[in-house]
Backbone as JSON, one array per atom type, in Angstrom:
{
  "sequence": "MNTPIWTWSPDTWWTLFVHFLSLSLMAIGGAITLVPDMHRRLVSELGLLSDTDFTSAIALAQAAPGPNVLFVGLMGWYGGGLGGALASLLGIMLPSTVVALAFSRWVSTRRELIGVRAFQMGMAPVTVGLLLATGWLLLPGIEHPRALLLSTVVAVLVWRTRVPLIWLVGSGAVLGALGWV",
  "N": [[-10.59, -8.87, -11.85], [-13.15, -8.69, -13.36], [-16.21, -7.34, -13.7], [-19.36, -8.51, -14.74], [-21.37, -6.95, -17.28], [-24.15, -6.71, -16.77], [-24.57, -7.03, -14.07], [-26.58, -7.11, -11.23], [-26.53, -5.09, -8.66], [-27.54, -3.24, -6.44], [-26.75, -2.37, -3.86], [-23.97, -2.14, -4.06], [-23.87, -0.21, -6.07], [-25.04, 1.95, -4.76], [-23.18, 2.33, -2.71], [-20.92, 3.07, -4.23], [-21.93, 5.42, -5.45], [-22.44, 7.11, -3.19], [-19.86, 7.28, -2.09], [-18.36, 8.56, -4.15], [-19.88, 10.84, -4.39], [-19.4, 12.05, -1.92], [-16.72, 12.67, -2.28], [-16.72, 14.44, -4.34], [-16.92, 17.29, -3.96], [-14.47, 17.84, -2.95], [-12.66, 17.73, -4.93], [-10.4, 19.4, -5.81], [-8.62, 20.72, -8.36], [-9.27, 18.69, -10.0], [-10.61, 15.35, -10.46], [-8.57, 13.5, -10.36], [-6.88, 14.19, -8.31], [-7.92, 13.02, -6.1], [-7.31, 10.38, -5.99], [-5.72, 8.91, -4.03], [-7.55, 8.63, -1.82], [-9.65, 7.33, -3.08], [-8.43, 4.91, -3.7], [-7.87, 3.95, -1.12], [-10.49, 3.51, -0.13], [-11.92, 1.96, -2.14], [-10.21, -0.16, -2.86], [-8.6, -1.01, -0.61], [-10.4, -0.97, 1.67], [-13.1, -1.76, 0.84], [-12.66, -3.68, -1.11], [-13.62, -3.77, -3.72], [-12.24, -3.39, -6.06], [-9.25, -4.62, -7.57], [-5.73, -3.96, -7.08], [-4.57, -3.92, -9.6], [-6.79, -3.53, -11.34], [-7.55, -1.01, -10.44], [-5.31, 0.64, -11.05], [-5.26, 0.19, -13.8], [-7.67, 1.35, -14.62], [-7.16, 4.07, -14.22], [-4.94, 4.47, -15.92], [-5.99, 3.76, -18.47], [-8.09, 5.64, -18.8], [-6.65, 8.03, -18.73], [-5.12, 7.81, -20.99], [-6.98, 7.79, -23.0], [-8.86, 9.87, -25.26], [-10.68, 12.79, -24.21], [-12.47, 13.82, -21.21], [-10.55, 13.64, -18.18], [-11.79, 12.58, -16.0], [-13.0, 10.25, -16.56], [-11.88, 7.96, -15.54], [-13.12, 7.46, -13.15], [-15.61, 6.46, -13.85], [-14.72, 4.05, -15.01], [-13.67, 2.78, -12.76], [-16.04, 2.42, -11.34], [-17.28, 0.71, -13.15], [-15.61, -1.58, -13.03], [-16.12, -2.25, -10.38], [-18.92, -2.52, -10.15], [-20.24, -3.09, -12.57], [-22.25, -1.85, -15.34], [-24.19, -0.31, -14.0], [-22.7, 0.45, -11.77], [-20.77, 2.06, -12.98], [-22.35, 4.18, -13.95], [-23.45, 5.13, -11.52], [-21.13, 5.93, -10.17], [-20.06, 7.95, -11.85], [-22.2, 9.79, -11.84], [-22.24, 10.43, -9.12], [-19.7, 11.68, -8.75], [-19.82, 13.81, -10.53], [-22.2, 15.34, -10.28], [-22.53, 17.11, -7.81], [-20.17, 18.74, -7.94], [-20.36, 19.88, -10.46], [-22.7, 21.46, -10.31], [-21.95, 23.28, -8.26], [-19.64, 24.4, -9.43], [-20.7, 25.7, -11.71], [-22.41, 27.61, -10.51], [-20.55, 29.01, -8.9], [-18.7, 29.95, -10.8], [-20.22, 31.78, -12.21], [-20.67, 33.67, -10.2], [-18.02, 34.46, -9.59], [-17.22, 35.55, -12.03], [-18.33, 38.07, -12.07], [-16.97, 39.31, -10.08], [-14.18, 39.45, -10.27], [-12.13, 41.25, -9.65], [-11.99, 41.5, -6.9], [-10.03, 41.25, -3.99], [-10.14, 39.03, -2.32], [-11.17, 37.02, -3.98], [-9.13, 36.75, -5.86], [-7.05, 35.97, -4.12], [-8.03, 33.54, -3.16], [-8.01, 32.0, -5.53], [-5.24, 31.97, -6.08], [-4.32, 30.68, -3.8], [-5.28, 28.11, -4.06], [-3.64, 26.81, -5.86], [-1.18, 25.65, -4.67], [-2.44, 23.68, -3.13], [-3.58, 22.01, -5.04], [-1.25, 21.1, -6.35], [-0.03, 19.67, -4.25], [-1.95, 17.63, -3.83], [-1.78, 16.33, -6.3], [0.87, 15.4, -6.15], [0.58, 13.56, -4.05], [-1.04, 11.69, -5.33], [0.72, 10.79, -7.34], [2.67, 9.63, -5.7], [1.22, 7.51, -4.6], [0.74, 5.94, -6.88], [3.29, 5.29, -7.65], [4.53, 2.88, -6.5], [3.64, 0.94, -8.29], [5.37, 1.04, -10.39], [7.7, -1.01, -11.43], [9.98, -1.47, -12.85], [13.28, -0.25, -13.28], [13.84, 1.35, -15.53], [11.36, 2.38, -16.2], [10.87, 4.0, -14.01], [12.96, 5.82, -14.37], [12.15, 6.93, -16.84], [9.74, 8.13, -16.02], [10.73, 10.08, -14.28], [12.29, 11.66, -16.05], [10.28, 12.6, -17.78], [8.72, 14.07, -15.95], [10.52, 16.12, -15.28], [10.88, 17.29, -17.81], [8.28, 18.24, -18.32], [8.05, 20.08, -16.28], [10.21, 21.89, -16.68], [10.32, 22.64, -19.4], [8.66, 23.49, -22.5], [7.7, 21.42, -23.99], [5.38, 19.87, -26.07], [2.76, 18.01, -24.56], [1.6, 15.87, -25.92], [3.66, 14.88, -27.46], [5.32, 13.76, -25.54], [3.65, 11.77, -24.5], [3.31, 10.23, -26.82], [6.0, 9.46, -27.24], [6.42, 7.88, -24.98], [4.61, 5.84, -25.57], [5.8, 4.72, -27.85], [8.26, 3.83, -26.75], [7.23, 1.97, -24.95], [6.03, 0.16, -26.75], [8.29, -0.8, -28.01], [9.32, -2.27, -26.02], [10.94, -1.2, -24.11], [10.12, -0.05, -21.73]],
  "CA": [[-11.91, -8.83, -11.29], [-14.0, -8.04, -14.34], [-17.61, -7.5, -13.36], [-20.22, -8.56, -15.93], [-22.08, -5.69, -17.58], [-25.51, -6.64, -16.27], [-24.63, -7.39, -12.66], [-27.56, -6.34, -10.47], [-26.01, -4.94, -7.3], [-27.89, -1.89, -5.98], [-25.96, -1.98, -2.68], [-22.67, -1.69, -4.57], [-24.09, 1.05, -6.79], [-25.27, 2.99, -3.75], [-21.89, 2.56, -2.06], [-20.1, 3.84, -5.17], [-22.53, 6.75, -5.6], [-22.22, 7.89, -1.97], [-18.43, 7.54, -1.94], [-17.93, 9.58, -5.1], [-20.61, 12.07, -4.04], [-18.69, 12.69, -0.81], [-15.44, 13.16, -2.76], [-16.91, 15.39, -5.43], [-16.65, 18.69, -3.61], [-13.07, 17.97, -2.55], [-11.86, 17.5, -6.13], [-9.71, 20.62, -6.2], [-7.61, 20.34, -9.34], [-9.78, 17.57, -10.78], [-10.85, 14.09, -9.74], [-7.31, 12.75, -10.22], [-6.25, 14.52, -7.03], [-8.57, 12.23, -5.05], [-6.95, 8.98, -6.19], [-5.35, 8.19, -2.8], [-8.71, 8.25, -1.03], [-10.39, 6.33, -3.85], [-7.72, 3.65, -3.52], [-8.11, 3.51, 0.25], [-11.87, 3.03, 0.06], [-12.37, 0.94, -3.1], [-9.3, -1.32, -2.9], [-8.19, -1.47, 0.73], [-11.5, -1.19, 2.61], [-14.24, -2.49, 0.3], [-12.23, -4.79, -1.98], [-14.38, -3.78, -4.97], [-11.28, -3.41, -7.16], [-7.89, -5.04, -7.25], [-4.75, -2.92, -7.4], [-4.4, -3.91, -11.05], [-7.96, -2.87, -11.94], [-7.5, 0.39, -10.05], [-4.29, 1.3, -11.86], [-5.68, 0.1, -15.21], [-8.73, 2.34, -14.85], [-6.53, 5.38, -14.33], [-4.1, 4.5, -17.13], [-6.84, 3.75, -19.66], [-8.81, 6.91, -18.92], [-5.7, 9.1, -19.02], [-4.64, 7.64, -22.37], [-8.1, 8.0, -23.93], [-9.27, 11.28, -25.42], [-11.85, 13.17, -23.44], [-12.2, 14.29, -19.85], [-9.8, 12.65, -17.4], [-12.64, 12.04, -14.93], [-13.53, 8.97, -17.02], [-11.37, 6.85, -14.74], [-14.1, 7.19, -12.1], [-16.56, 5.54, -14.47], [-14.09, 2.74, -15.15], [-13.63, 2.17, -11.43], [-17.4, 1.97, -11.09], [-17.51, -0.44, -14.04], [-14.92, -2.74, -12.45], [-16.7, -2.58, -9.09], [-20.35, -2.8, -10.16], [-20.82, -3.17, -13.91], [-22.77, -0.63, -15.95], [-24.82, 0.48, -12.93], [-21.62, 1.02, -10.97], [-20.16, 3.14, -13.76], [-23.28, 5.32, -13.95], [-23.54, 5.66, -10.15], [-19.86, 6.61, -9.85], [-19.98, 9.2, -12.62], [-23.21, 10.71, -11.33], [-21.8, 10.87, -7.81], [-18.56, 12.6, -8.82], [-20.09, 14.95, -11.39], [-23.38, 16.15, -9.93], [-22.31, 18.26, -6.91], [-19.12, 19.65, -8.38], [-20.86, 20.62, -11.63], [-23.64, 22.49, -9.84], [-21.18, 24.31, -7.54], [-18.75, 25.08, -10.39], [-21.5, 26.62, -12.52], [-22.85, 28.73, -9.67], [-19.39, 29.78, -8.46], [-18.09, 30.66, -11.94], [-21.07, 32.96, -12.48], [-20.43, 34.62, -9.13], [-16.66, 34.97, -9.73], [-17.08, 36.35, -13.25], [-18.73, 39.45, -11.79], [-16.19, 39.82, -8.95], [-12.77, 39.08, -10.5], [-11.19, 42.21, -9.09], [-11.95, 41.44, -5.45], [-8.78, 40.65, -3.51], [-10.47, 37.72, -1.77], [-11.32, 36.08, -5.1], [-7.77, 36.5, -6.38], [-6.3, 35.23, -3.1], [-8.53, 32.16, -3.16], [-7.5, 31.33, -6.73], [-3.81, 31.75, -5.91], [-4.12, 29.74, -2.7], [-5.65, 26.76, -4.45], [-2.57, 26.2, -6.67], [-0.37, 24.7, -3.91], [-3.27, 22.56, -2.7], [-3.67, 21.12, -6.19], [0.06, 20.47, -6.54], [0.13, 18.69, -3.17], [-2.81, 16.48, -4.09], [-1.2, 15.6, -7.43], [2.04, 14.69, -5.65], [0.09, 12.41, -3.29], [-1.48, 10.71, -6.33], [1.92, 10.2, -7.93], [3.3, 8.8, -4.68], [0.41, 6.3, -4.49], [0.89, 5.13, -8.08], [4.71, 4.97, -7.84], [4.91, 1.48, -6.26], [3.31, 0.13, -9.46], [6.49, 1.09, -11.32], [8.62, -2.02, -10.94], [11.21, -1.5, -13.65], [14.06, 0.99, -13.11], [13.73, 2.21, -16.71], [10.08, 3.08, -16.1], [11.09, 5.06, -13.02], [13.8, 6.82, -15.05], [11.3, 7.62, -17.82], [8.82, 8.99, -15.27], [11.5, 11.22, -13.79], [12.64, 12.51, -17.2], [9.05, 13.26, -18.23], [8.36, 15.08, -14.95], [11.43, 17.26, -15.42], [10.56, 17.96, -19.08], [7.02, 18.98, -18.17], [8.31, 21.17, -15.34], [11.21, 22.87, -17.12], [10.26, 22.99, -20.82], [7.32, 23.63, -23.07], [7.51, 20.32, -24.93], [3.95, 19.49, -26.07], [2.5, 16.77, -23.84], [1.29, 14.78, -26.85], [4.94, 14.29, -27.87], [5.78, 12.93, -24.43], [2.78, 10.58, -24.47], [3.69, 9.43, -27.98], [7.32, 8.87, -26.99], [6.2, 6.8, -24.02], [3.95, 4.74, -26.27], [6.81, 4.07, -28.7], [9.18, 3.11, -25.87], [6.51, 0.8, -24.45], [5.86, -0.79, -27.85], [9.62, -1.39, -28.27], [9.66, -3.11, -24.87], [11.94, -0.53, -23.26], [9.5, 0.09, -20.41]],
  "C": [[-12.82, -8.07, -12.24], [-15.45, -8.36, -14.04], [-18.44, -7.55, -14.64], [-21.05, -7.29, -16.06], [-23.43, -5.61, -16.88], [-25.64, -7.08, -14.81], [-25.62, -6.49, -11.93], [-27.07, -6.25, -9.04], [-26.28, -3.53, -6.79], [-27.11, -1.45, -4.75], [-24.59, -1.46, -3.1], [-22.83, -0.35, -5.27], [-24.26, 2.19, -5.8], [-23.96, 3.34, -3.04], [-20.98, 3.41, -2.95], [-20.62, 5.27, -5.31], [-22.21, 7.62, -4.39], [-20.74, 8.22, -1.8], [-17.99, 8.66, -2.88], [-18.66, 10.9, -4.88], [-19.87, 12.8, -2.92], [-17.34, 13.25, -1.25], [-15.59, 14.34, -3.73], [-16.52, 16.82, -5.09], [-15.22, 18.92, -3.12], [-12.13, 17.86, -3.75], [-11.22, 18.79, -6.65], [-8.59, 20.23, -7.15], [-8.05, 19.15, -10.17], [-9.88, 16.31, -9.94], [-9.56, 13.31, -9.51], [-6.63, 13.04, -8.89], [-6.81, 13.7, -5.87], [-8.22, 10.74, -5.11], [-6.52, 8.29, -4.9], [-6.55, 7.76, -1.96], [-9.56, 7.22, -1.76], [-9.75, 4.96, -3.65], [-7.98, 3.09, -2.12], [-9.48, 2.85, 0.39], [-12.2, 1.84, -0.84], [-11.51, -0.31, -3.11], [-9.07, -1.86, -1.49], [-9.38, -1.82, 1.63], [-12.6, -2.08, 2.04], [-13.86, -3.69, -0.56], [-13.02, -4.87, -3.28], [-13.47, -3.86, -6.2], [-9.97, -4.0, -6.66], [-6.96, -3.87, -7.55], [-4.57, -2.79, -8.9], [-5.56, -3.21, -11.74], [-7.95, -1.37, -11.65], [-6.52, 1.16, -10.94], [-4.67, 1.29, -13.34], [-6.74, 1.13, -15.54], [-8.14, 3.72, -15.04], [-5.74, 5.48, -15.63], [-4.94, 4.57, -18.39], [-7.54, 5.08, -19.87], [-7.86, 8.05, -19.26], [-5.2, 9.02, -20.45], [-5.73, 7.94, -23.4], [-8.39, 9.5, -24.09], [-10.53, 11.55, -24.61], [-11.47, 13.57, -22.04], [-11.5, 13.21, -19.02], [-10.61, 12.06, -16.26], [-13.23, 10.68, -15.35], [-13.02, 7.8, -16.2], [-12.33, 6.5, -13.61], [-15.16, 6.23, -12.63], [-16.0, 4.14, -14.64], [-13.97, 2.03, -13.81], [-15.01, 1.63, -11.05], [-17.75, 0.74, -11.91], [-16.88, -1.7, -13.45], [-15.59, -3.18, -11.15], [-18.16, -2.98, -9.13], [-21.0, -2.83, -11.52], [-21.31, -1.82, -14.41], [-23.44, 0.28, -14.91], [-23.79, 1.15, -12.04], [-20.95, 2.19, -11.67], [-21.05, 4.38, -13.73], [-23.38, 5.96, -12.56], [-22.28, 6.45, -9.79], [-19.77, 7.94, -10.57], [-20.99, 10.23, -12.13], [-22.78, 11.27, -9.98], [-20.67, 11.9, -7.87], [-18.9, 13.87, -9.57], [-21.18, 15.89, -10.88], [-23.06, 17.33, -9.0], [-21.28, 19.25, -7.44], [-19.56, 20.47, -9.6], [-21.78, 21.75, -11.2], [-22.88, 23.63, -9.15], [-20.3, 25.09, -8.5], [-19.52, 26.08, -11.25], [-21.93, 27.84, -11.71], [-21.66, 29.62, -9.29], [-18.76, 30.55, -9.62], [-18.92, 31.88, -12.33], [-20.8, 34.05, -11.45], [-19.05, 35.27, -9.3], [-16.53, 35.87, -10.95], [-17.49, 37.81, -13.04], [-17.9, 40.09, -10.67], [-14.7, 39.5, -9.07], [-11.78, 40.0, -9.81], [-11.1, 42.18, -7.57], [-10.69, 40.69, -4.99], [-9.02, 39.25, -2.94], [-10.59, 36.65, -2.85], [-9.95, 35.73, -5.65], [-6.94, 35.68, -5.4], [-6.73, 33.77, -3.05], [-7.96, 31.39, -4.35], [-6.01, 31.03, -6.6], [-3.52, 30.72, -4.82], [-4.45, 28.31, -3.06], [-4.56, 26.07, -5.25], [-1.7, 25.25, -5.84], [-1.16, 23.49, -3.41], [-3.36, 21.53, -3.82], [-2.35, 20.39, -6.42], [0.29, 19.39, -5.48], [-0.71, 17.45, -3.39], [-2.3, 15.66, -5.27], [0.05, 14.83, -7.02], [1.64, 13.45, -4.85], [-0.39, 11.31, -4.24], [-0.29, 10.02, -6.96], [2.61, 9.26, -6.97], [2.56, 7.47, -4.54], [0.65, 5.38, -5.68], [2.32, 4.68, -8.3], [5.06, 3.52, -7.55], [4.56, 0.55, -7.42], [4.41, 0.13, -10.51], [7.57, 0.16, -10.8], [9.96, -1.99, -11.66], [11.97, -0.19, -13.49], [13.97, 1.92, -14.32], [12.41, 2.99, -16.71], [10.18, 4.23, -15.1], [11.92, 6.19, -13.62], [12.97, 7.63, -16.05], [10.33, 8.57, -17.12], [9.51, 10.25, -14.76], [11.84, 12.19, -14.91], [11.41, 13.27, -17.68], [8.63, 14.34, -17.24], [9.23, 16.32, -15.08], [11.14, 18.02, -16.71], [9.28, 18.78, -18.98], [7.25, 20.22, -17.31], [9.17, 22.26, -15.96], [11.12, 23.29, -18.59], [8.81, 23.18, -21.25], [7.09, 22.58, -24.15], [6.03, 19.94, -24.9], [3.75, 18.11, -25.43], [2.22, 15.6, -24.78], [2.57, 14.11, -27.34], [5.48, 13.38, -26.78], [4.96, 11.65, -24.34], [3.15, 9.65, -25.63], [5.03, 8.74, -27.81], [7.22, 7.71, -26.0], [5.55, 5.59, -24.67], [4.95, 3.98, -27.15], [7.78, 3.26, -27.85], [8.51, 1.86, -25.27], [6.34, -0.27, -25.53], [7.18, -1.5, -28.19], [10.08, -2.26, -27.11], [10.69, -2.49, -23.95], [11.4, -0.32, -21.85], [8.29, -0.81, -20.3]]
}
């Protein structure tokens, strides 16, 4: 479902903007933690993206250099062309950027407060839980047992070692190019 670049669809743009605007302030741990809700709304409810486009947007943005929030722009692109990409990125970035800048200034002068430290420590399990939900959603896309095995090995290596992530990404690329996964 590749949308042409110049598709004029203000209703779609508005829908994308409002959806990502509403998710923006819940993006604890980054926009990737909101993937399950994005999938529910954009694929299951609105039908703006296919499962393939949804997964491709995430994979492409994660593989590309730069901020990982780029997958939101790709989802907007698939759903509404260039206007959809701009509306999606503006919706996800605007509120969280304003709040993050204001909050970081406030926290920088109050680092020693127990409430600030407790909040920061309490957000870690929330982020881990949201990332696990994202992984669970994307897992059905892994059809080959070797891909599942590779995902498990990489998860354990990231968890238990200090292997540079770029080596793991490169190894996955080589295994994919060789047709192993």
